[in-house]
PDB file of C-alpha atoms in Angstrom:
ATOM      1  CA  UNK A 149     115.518 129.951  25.418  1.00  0.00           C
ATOM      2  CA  UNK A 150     117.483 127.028  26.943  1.00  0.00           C
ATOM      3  CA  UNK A 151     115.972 126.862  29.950  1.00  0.00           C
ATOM      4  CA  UNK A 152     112.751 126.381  28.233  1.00  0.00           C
ATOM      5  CA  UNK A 153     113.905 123.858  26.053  1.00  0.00           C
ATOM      6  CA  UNK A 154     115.512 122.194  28.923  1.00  0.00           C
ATOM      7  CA  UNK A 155     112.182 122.296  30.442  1.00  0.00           C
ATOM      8  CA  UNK A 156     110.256 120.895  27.639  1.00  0.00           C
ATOM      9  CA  UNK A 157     112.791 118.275  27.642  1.00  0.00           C
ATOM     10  CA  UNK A 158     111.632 117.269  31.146  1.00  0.00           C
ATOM     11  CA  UNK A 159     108.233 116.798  30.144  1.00  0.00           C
ATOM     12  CA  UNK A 160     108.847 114.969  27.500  1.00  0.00           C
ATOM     13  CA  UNK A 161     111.203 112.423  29.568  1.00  0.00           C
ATOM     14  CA  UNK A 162     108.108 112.472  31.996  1.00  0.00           C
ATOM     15  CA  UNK A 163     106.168 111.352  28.873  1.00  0.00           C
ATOM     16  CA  UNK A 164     108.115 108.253  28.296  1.00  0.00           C
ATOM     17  CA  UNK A 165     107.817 107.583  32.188  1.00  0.00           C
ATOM     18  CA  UNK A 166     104.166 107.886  31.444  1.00  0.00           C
ATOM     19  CA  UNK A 167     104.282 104.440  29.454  1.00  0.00           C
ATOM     20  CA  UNK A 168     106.260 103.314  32.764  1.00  0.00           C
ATOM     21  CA  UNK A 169     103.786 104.216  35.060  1.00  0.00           C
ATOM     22  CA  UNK A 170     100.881 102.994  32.837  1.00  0.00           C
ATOM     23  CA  UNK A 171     102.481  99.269  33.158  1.00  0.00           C
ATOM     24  CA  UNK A 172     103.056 100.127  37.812  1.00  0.00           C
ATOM     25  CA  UNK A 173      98.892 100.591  37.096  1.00  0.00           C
ATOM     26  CA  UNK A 174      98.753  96.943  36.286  1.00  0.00           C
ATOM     27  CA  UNK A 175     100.229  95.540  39.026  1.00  0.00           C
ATOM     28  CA  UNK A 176      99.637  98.202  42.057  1.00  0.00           C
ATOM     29  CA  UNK A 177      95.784  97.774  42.906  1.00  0.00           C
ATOM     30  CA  UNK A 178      96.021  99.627  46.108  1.00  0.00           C
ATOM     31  CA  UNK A 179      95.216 103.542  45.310  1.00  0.00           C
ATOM     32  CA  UNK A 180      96.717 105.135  48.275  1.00  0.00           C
ATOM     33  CA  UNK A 181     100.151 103.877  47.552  1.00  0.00           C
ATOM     34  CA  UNK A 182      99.431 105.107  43.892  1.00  0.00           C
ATOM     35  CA  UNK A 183      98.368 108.148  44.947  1.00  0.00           C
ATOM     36  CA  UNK A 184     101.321 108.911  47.154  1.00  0.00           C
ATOM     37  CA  UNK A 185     103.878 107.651  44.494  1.00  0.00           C
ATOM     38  CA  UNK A 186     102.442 110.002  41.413  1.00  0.00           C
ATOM     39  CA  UNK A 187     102.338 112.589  43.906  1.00  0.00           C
ATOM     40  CA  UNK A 188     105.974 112.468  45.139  1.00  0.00           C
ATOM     41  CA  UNK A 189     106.682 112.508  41.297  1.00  0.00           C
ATOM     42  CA  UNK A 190     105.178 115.348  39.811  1.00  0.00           C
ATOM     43  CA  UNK A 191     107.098 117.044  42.945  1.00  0.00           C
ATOM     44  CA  UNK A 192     110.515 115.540  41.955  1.00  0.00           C
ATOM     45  CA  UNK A 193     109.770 116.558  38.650  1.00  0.00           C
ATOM     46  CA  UNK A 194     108.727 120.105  39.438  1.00  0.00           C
ATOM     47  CA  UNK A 195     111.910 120.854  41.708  1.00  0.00           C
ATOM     48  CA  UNK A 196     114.412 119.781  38.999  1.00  0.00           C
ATOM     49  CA  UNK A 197     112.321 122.200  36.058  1.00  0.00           C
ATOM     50  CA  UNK A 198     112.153 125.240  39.128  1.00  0.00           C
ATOM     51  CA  UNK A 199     115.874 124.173  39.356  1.00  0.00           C
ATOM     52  CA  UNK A 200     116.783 124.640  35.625  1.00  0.00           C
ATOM     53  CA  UNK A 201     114.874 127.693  35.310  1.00  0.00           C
ATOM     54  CA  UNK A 202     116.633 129.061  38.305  1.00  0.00           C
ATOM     55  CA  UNK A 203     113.272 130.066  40.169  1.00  0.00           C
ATOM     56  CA  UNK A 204     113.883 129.953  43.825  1.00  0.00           C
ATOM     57  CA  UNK A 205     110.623 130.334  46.250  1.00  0.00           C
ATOM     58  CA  UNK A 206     110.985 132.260  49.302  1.00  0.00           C
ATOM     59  CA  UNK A 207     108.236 130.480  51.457  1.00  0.00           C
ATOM     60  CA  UNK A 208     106.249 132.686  54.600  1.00  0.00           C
ATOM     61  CA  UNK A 209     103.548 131.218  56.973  1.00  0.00           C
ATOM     62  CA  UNK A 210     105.246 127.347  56.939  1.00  0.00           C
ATOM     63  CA  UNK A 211     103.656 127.009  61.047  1.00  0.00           C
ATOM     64  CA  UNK A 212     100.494 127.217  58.805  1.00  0.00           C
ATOM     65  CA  UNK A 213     101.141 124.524  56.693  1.00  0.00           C
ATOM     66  CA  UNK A 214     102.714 121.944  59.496  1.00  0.00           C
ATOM     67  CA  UNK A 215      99.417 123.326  61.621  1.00  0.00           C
ATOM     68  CA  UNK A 216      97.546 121.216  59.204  1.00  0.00           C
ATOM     69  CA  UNK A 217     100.282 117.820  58.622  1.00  0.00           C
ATOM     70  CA  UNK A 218      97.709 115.755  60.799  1.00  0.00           C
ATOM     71  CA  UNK A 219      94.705 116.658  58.760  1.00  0.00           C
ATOM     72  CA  UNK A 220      93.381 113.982  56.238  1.00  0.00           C
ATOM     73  CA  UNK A 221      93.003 116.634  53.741  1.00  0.00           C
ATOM     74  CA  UNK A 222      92.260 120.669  53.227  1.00  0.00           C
ATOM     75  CA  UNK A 223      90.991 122.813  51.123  1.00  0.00           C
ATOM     76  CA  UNK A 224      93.395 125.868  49.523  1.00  0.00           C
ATOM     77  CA  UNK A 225      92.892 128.608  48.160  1.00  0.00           C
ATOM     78  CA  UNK A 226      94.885 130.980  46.197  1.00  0.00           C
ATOM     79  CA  UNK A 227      95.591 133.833  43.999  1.00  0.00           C
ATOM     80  CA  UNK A 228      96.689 133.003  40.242  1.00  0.00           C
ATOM     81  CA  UNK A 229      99.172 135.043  38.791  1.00  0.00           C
ATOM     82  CA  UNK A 230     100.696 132.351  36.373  1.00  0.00           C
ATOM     83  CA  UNK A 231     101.455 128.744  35.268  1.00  0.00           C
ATOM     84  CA  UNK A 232     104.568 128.838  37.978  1.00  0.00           C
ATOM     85  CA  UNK A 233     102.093 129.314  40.549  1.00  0.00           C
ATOM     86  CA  UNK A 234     101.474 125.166  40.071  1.00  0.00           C
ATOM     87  CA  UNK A 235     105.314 124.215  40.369  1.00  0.00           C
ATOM     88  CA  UNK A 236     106.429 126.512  42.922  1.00  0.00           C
ATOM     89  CA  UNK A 237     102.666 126.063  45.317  1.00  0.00           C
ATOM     90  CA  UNK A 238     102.462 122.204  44.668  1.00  0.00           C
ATOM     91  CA  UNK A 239     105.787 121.430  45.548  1.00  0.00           C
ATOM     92  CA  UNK A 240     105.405 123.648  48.789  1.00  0.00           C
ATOM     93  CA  UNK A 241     101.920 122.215  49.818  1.00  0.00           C
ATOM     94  CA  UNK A 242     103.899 118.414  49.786  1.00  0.00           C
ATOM     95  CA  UNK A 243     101.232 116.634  50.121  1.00  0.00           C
ATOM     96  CA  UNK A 244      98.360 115.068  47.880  1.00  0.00           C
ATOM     97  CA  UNK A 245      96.107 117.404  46.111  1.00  0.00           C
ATOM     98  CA  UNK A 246      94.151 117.802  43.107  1.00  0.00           C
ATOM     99  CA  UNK A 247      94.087 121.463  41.563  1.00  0.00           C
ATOM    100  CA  UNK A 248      90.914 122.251  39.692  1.00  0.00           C
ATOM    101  CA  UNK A 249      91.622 123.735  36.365  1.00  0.00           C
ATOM    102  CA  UNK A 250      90.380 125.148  33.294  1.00  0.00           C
ATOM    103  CA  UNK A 251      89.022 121.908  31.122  1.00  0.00           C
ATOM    104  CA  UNK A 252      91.629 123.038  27.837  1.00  0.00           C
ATOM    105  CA  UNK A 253      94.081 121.576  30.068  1.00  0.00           C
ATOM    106  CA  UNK A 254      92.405 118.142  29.836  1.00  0.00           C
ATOM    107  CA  UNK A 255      93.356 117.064  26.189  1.00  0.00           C
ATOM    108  CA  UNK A 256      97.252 118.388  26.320  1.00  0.00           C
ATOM    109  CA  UNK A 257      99.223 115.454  25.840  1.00  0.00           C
ATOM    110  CA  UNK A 258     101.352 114.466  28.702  1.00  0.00           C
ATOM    111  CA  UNK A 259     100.485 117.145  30.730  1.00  0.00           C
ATOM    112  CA  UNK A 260      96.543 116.243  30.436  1.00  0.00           C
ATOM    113  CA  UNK A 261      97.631 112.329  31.742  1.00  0.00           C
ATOM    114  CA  UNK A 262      99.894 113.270  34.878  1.00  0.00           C
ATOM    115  CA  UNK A 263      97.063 115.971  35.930  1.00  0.00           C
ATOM    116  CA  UNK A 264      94.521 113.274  35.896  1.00  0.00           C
ATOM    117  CA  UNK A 265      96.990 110.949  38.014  1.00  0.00           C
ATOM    118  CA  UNK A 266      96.889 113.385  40.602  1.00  0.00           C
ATOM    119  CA  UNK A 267      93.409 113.831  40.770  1.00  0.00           C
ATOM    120  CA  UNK A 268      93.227 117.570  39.334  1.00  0.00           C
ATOM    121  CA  UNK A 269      89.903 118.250  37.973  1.00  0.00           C
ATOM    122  CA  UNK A 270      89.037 120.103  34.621  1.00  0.00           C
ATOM    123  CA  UNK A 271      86.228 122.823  34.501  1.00  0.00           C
ATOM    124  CA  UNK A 272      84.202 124.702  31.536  1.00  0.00           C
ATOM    125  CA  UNK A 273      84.133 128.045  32.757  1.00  0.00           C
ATOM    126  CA  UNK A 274      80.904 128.734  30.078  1.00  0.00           C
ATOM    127  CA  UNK A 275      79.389 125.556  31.259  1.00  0.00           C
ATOM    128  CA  UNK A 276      77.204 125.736  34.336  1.00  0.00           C
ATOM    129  CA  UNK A 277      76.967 121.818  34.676  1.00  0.00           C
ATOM    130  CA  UNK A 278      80.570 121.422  34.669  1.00  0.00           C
ATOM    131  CA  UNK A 279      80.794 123.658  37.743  1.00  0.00           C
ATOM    132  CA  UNK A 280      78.859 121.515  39.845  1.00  0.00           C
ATOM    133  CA  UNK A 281      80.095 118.190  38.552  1.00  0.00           C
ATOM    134  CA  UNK A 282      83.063 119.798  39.802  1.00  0.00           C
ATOM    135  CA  UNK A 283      82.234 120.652  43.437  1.00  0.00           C
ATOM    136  CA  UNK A 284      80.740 117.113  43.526  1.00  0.00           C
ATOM    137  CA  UNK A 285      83.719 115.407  42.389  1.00  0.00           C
ATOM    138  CA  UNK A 286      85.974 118.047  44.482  1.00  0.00           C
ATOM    139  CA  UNK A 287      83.923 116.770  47.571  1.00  0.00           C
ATOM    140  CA  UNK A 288      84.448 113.290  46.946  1.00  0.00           C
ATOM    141  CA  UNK A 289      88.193 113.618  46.827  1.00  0.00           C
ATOM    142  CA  UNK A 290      88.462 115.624  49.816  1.00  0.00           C
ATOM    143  CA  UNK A 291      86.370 112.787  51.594  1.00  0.00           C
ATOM    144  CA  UNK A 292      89.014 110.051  50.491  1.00  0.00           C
ATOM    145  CA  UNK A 293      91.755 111.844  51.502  1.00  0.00           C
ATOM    146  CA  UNK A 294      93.044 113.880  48.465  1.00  0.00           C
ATOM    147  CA  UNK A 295      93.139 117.706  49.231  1.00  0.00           C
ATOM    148  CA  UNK A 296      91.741 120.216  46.993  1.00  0.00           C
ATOM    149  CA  UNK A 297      93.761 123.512  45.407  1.00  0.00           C
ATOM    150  CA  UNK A 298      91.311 125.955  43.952  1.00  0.00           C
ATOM    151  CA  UNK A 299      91.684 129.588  42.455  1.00  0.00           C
ATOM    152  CA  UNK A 300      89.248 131.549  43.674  1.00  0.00           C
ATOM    153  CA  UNK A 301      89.561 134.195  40.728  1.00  0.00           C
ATOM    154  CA  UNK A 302      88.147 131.366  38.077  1.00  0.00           C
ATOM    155  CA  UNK A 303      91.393 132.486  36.006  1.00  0.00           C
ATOM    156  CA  UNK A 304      94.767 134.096  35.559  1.00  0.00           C
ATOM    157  CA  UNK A 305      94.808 137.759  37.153  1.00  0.00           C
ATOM    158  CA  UNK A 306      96.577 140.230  34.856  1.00  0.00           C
ATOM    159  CA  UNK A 307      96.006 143.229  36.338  1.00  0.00           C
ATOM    160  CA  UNK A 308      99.380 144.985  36.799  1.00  0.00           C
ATOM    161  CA  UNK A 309      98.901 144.754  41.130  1.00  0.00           C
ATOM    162  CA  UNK A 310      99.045 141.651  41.846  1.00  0.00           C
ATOM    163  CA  UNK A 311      96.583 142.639  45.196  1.00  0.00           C
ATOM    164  CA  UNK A 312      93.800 143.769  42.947  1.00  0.00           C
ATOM    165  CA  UNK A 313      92.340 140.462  42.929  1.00  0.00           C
ATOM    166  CA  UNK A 314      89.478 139.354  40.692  1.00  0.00           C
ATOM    167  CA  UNK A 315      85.970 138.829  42.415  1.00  0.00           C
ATOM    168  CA  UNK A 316      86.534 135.568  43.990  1.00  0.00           C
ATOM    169  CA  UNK A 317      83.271 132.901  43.054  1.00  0.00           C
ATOM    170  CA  UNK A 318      81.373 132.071  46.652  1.00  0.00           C
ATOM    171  CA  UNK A 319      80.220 128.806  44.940  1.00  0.00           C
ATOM    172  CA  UNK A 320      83.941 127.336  45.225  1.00  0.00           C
ATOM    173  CA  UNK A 321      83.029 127.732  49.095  1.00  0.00           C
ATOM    174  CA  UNK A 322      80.563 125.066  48.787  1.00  0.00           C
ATOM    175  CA  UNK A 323      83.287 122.078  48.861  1.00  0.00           C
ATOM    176  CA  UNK A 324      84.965 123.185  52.358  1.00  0.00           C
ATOM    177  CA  UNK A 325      81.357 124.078  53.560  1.00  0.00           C
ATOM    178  CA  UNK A 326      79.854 120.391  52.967  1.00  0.00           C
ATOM    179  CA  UNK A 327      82.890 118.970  54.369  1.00  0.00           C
ATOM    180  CA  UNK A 328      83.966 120.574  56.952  1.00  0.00           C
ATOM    181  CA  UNK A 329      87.033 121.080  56.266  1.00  0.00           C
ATOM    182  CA  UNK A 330      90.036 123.793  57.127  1.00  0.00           C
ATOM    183  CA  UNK A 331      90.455 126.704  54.203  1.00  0.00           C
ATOM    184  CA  UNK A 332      94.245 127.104  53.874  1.00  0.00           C
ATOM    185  CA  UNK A 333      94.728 130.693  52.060  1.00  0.00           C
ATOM    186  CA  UNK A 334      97.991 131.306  50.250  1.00  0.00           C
ATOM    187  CA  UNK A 335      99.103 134.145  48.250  1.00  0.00           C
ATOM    188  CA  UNK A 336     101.898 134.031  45.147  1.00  0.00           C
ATOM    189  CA  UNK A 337     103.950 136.679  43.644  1.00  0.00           C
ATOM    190  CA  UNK A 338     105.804 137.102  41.302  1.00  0.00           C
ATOM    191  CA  UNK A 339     105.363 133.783  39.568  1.00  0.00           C
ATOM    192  CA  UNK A 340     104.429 135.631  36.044  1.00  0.00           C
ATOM    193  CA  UNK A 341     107.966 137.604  35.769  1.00  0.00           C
ATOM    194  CA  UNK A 342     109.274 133.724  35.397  1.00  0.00           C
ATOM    195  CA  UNK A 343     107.637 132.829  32.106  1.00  0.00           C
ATOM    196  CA  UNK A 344     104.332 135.322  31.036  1.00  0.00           C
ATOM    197  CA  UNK A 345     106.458 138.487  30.896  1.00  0.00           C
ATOM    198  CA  UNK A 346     108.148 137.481  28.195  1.00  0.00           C
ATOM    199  CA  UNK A 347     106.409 134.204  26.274  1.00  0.00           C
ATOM    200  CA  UNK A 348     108.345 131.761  25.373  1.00  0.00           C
ATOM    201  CA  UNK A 349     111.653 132.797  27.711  1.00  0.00           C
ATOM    202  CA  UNK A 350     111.959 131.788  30.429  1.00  0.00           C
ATOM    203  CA  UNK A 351     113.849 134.041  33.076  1.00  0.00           C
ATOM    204  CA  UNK A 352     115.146 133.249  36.509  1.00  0.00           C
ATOM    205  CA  UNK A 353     113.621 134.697  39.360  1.00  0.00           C
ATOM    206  CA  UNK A 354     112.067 135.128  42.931  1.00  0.00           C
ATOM    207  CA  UNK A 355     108.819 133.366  43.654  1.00  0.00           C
ATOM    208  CA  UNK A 356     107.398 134.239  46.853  1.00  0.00           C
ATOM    209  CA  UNK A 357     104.464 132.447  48.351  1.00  0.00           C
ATOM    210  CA  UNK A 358     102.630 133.101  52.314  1.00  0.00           C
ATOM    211  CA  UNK A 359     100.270 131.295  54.161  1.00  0.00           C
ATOM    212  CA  UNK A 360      97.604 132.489  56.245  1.00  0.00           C
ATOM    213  CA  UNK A 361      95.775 131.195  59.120  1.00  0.00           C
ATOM    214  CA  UNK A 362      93.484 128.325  58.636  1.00  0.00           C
ATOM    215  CA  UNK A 363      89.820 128.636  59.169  1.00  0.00           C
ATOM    216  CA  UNK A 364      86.833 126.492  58.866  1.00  0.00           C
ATOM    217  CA  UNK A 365      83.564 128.224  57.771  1.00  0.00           C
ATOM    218  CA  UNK A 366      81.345 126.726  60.358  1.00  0.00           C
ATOM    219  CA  UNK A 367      83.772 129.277  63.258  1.00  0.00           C
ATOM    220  CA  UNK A 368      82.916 132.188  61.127  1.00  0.00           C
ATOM    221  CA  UNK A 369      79.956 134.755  62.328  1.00  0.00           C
ATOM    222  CA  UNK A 370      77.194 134.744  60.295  1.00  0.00           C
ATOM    223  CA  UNK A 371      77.999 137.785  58.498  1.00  0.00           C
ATOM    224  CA  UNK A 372      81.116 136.064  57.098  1.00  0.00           C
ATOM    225  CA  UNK A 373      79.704 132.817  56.662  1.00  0.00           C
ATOM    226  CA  UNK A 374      77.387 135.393  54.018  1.00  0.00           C
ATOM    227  CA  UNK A 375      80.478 136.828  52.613  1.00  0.00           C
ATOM    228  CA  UNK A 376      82.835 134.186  52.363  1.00  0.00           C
ATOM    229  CA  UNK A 377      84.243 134.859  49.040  1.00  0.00           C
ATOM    230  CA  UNK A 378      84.984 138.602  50.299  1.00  0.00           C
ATOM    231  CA  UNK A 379      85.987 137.372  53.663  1.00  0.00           C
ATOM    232  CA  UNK A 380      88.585 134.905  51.455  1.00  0.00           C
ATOM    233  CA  UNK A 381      89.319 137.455  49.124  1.00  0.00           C
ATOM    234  CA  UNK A 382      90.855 140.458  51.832  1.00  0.00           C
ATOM    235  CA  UNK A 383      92.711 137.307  53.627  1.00  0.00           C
ATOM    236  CA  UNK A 384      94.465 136.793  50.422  1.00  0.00           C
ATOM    237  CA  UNK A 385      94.834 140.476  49.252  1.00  0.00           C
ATOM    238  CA  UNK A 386      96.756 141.016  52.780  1.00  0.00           C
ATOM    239  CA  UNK A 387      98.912 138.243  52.394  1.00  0.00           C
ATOM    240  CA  UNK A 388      99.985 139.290  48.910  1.00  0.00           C
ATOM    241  CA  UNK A 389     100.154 142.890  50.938  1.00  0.00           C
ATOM    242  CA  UNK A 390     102.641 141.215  53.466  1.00  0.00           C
ATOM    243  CA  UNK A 391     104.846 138.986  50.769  1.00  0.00           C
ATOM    244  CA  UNK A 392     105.360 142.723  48.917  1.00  0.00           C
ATOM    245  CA  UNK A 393     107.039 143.932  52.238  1.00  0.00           C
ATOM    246  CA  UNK A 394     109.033 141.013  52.406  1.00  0.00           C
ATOM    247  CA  UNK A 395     110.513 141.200  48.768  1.00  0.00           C
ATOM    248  CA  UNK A 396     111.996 144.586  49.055  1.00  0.00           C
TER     249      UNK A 396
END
């Protein structure tokens, strides 16, 4: 219970920084130096909670990652197994990137502000406009620079195997399709025996996380190019296969 209150403590701290950062807005008109200095932020922020929680990540595939340092920005995908999939994955990707998530998240105070600062996006899962408002506006980041982080699943997978993935959605495909860029797949376990095992404790623990080879969809055969959300799905599935291994 004190780690989570410690934790809670940091966000509201980054709340008062939030009136800070409101006034920088005033007098920093260029966006890319904006962008890099929320980013950077949210990361320093992230390491100290994963710090106070005691949640160290364990981090496989990294000649993926630097593989794609020169690119002006990628698309990643990912399973979801629970909120410490954002801290431990954004603070590994280090570098700028909106994650698209559900639209609740929007209106949470604090938490609603910084997400918009780093260009996450918010979708209505029951809302078939809001999904393609969503690849539209996903597109348009990726073209200015700003990398997208997407969950494949549409939500949190609870199944007790964290390989039994949920049917991924082939319309999320659509972004890296229209532009062209590299799919960066990355699997995450054991991120929900930090805090959704046992709501509201928070327990120390081992996050592990593994990237997989990059790929752009138009060097896929046609029969994948078809497939793509099973074709993303088994990449994933043996990643989280291979991180397993690794843990024991």
């Amino acid at each position: 219970m004190i780690k989570f209150i410690l934790s809670i403590g940091v966000v509201i701290i980054l709340g008062i920084y939030s009136i800070f950062s409101y006034i920088v807005c005033l007098f920093i008109s260029d966006r890319e130096v904006l962008d890099n200095y929320y980013s950077k932020l949210i990361r320093v922020v992230f390491k100290i909670v994963l710090f106070i929680d005691g949640v160290k990540t364990h981090v496989y595939g990294e000649e993926y990652l630097r593989e794609l340092k020169d690119e002006k920005a990628i698309f990643v995908i990912s399973n979801h197994r629970g909120y410490f999939d954002i801290l431990t994955g954004y603070v590994t990707l280090d570098r700028k990137c909106g994650i698209v998530a559900k639209d609740t998240l929007r209106k949470v105070p604090i938490l609603g502000y910084w997400m918009k600062k780093i260009h996450c996006l918010f979708l209505d899962r029951k809302n078939l406009r809001s999904g393609a408002m969503m690849v539209v506006d996903a597109i348009k980041l990726i073209e200015n620079g700003i990398s997208i982080w997407l969950f494949p699943e549409g939500t949190r997978n609870k199944n007790h195997a964290p390989e039994d993935l949920l049917p991924f959605k082939a319309g999320a495909f659509k972004i890296p399709e229209k532009t062209n860029c590299y799919i960066l797949p990355m699997a995450i376990i054991n991120s929900e025996n930090v805090f959704e095992k046992h709501l509201p404790r928070i327990t120390s623990g081992d996050v592990y996380i593994g990237f997989g080879k990059p790929y752009k969809i138009e060097n896929l055969s046609d029969t994948e190019k078809q497939k793509i959300d099973e074709y993303s799905q088994n990449i994933i599935r043996e990643l989280i296969l291979d991180l397993k291994q690794k843990e024991r």
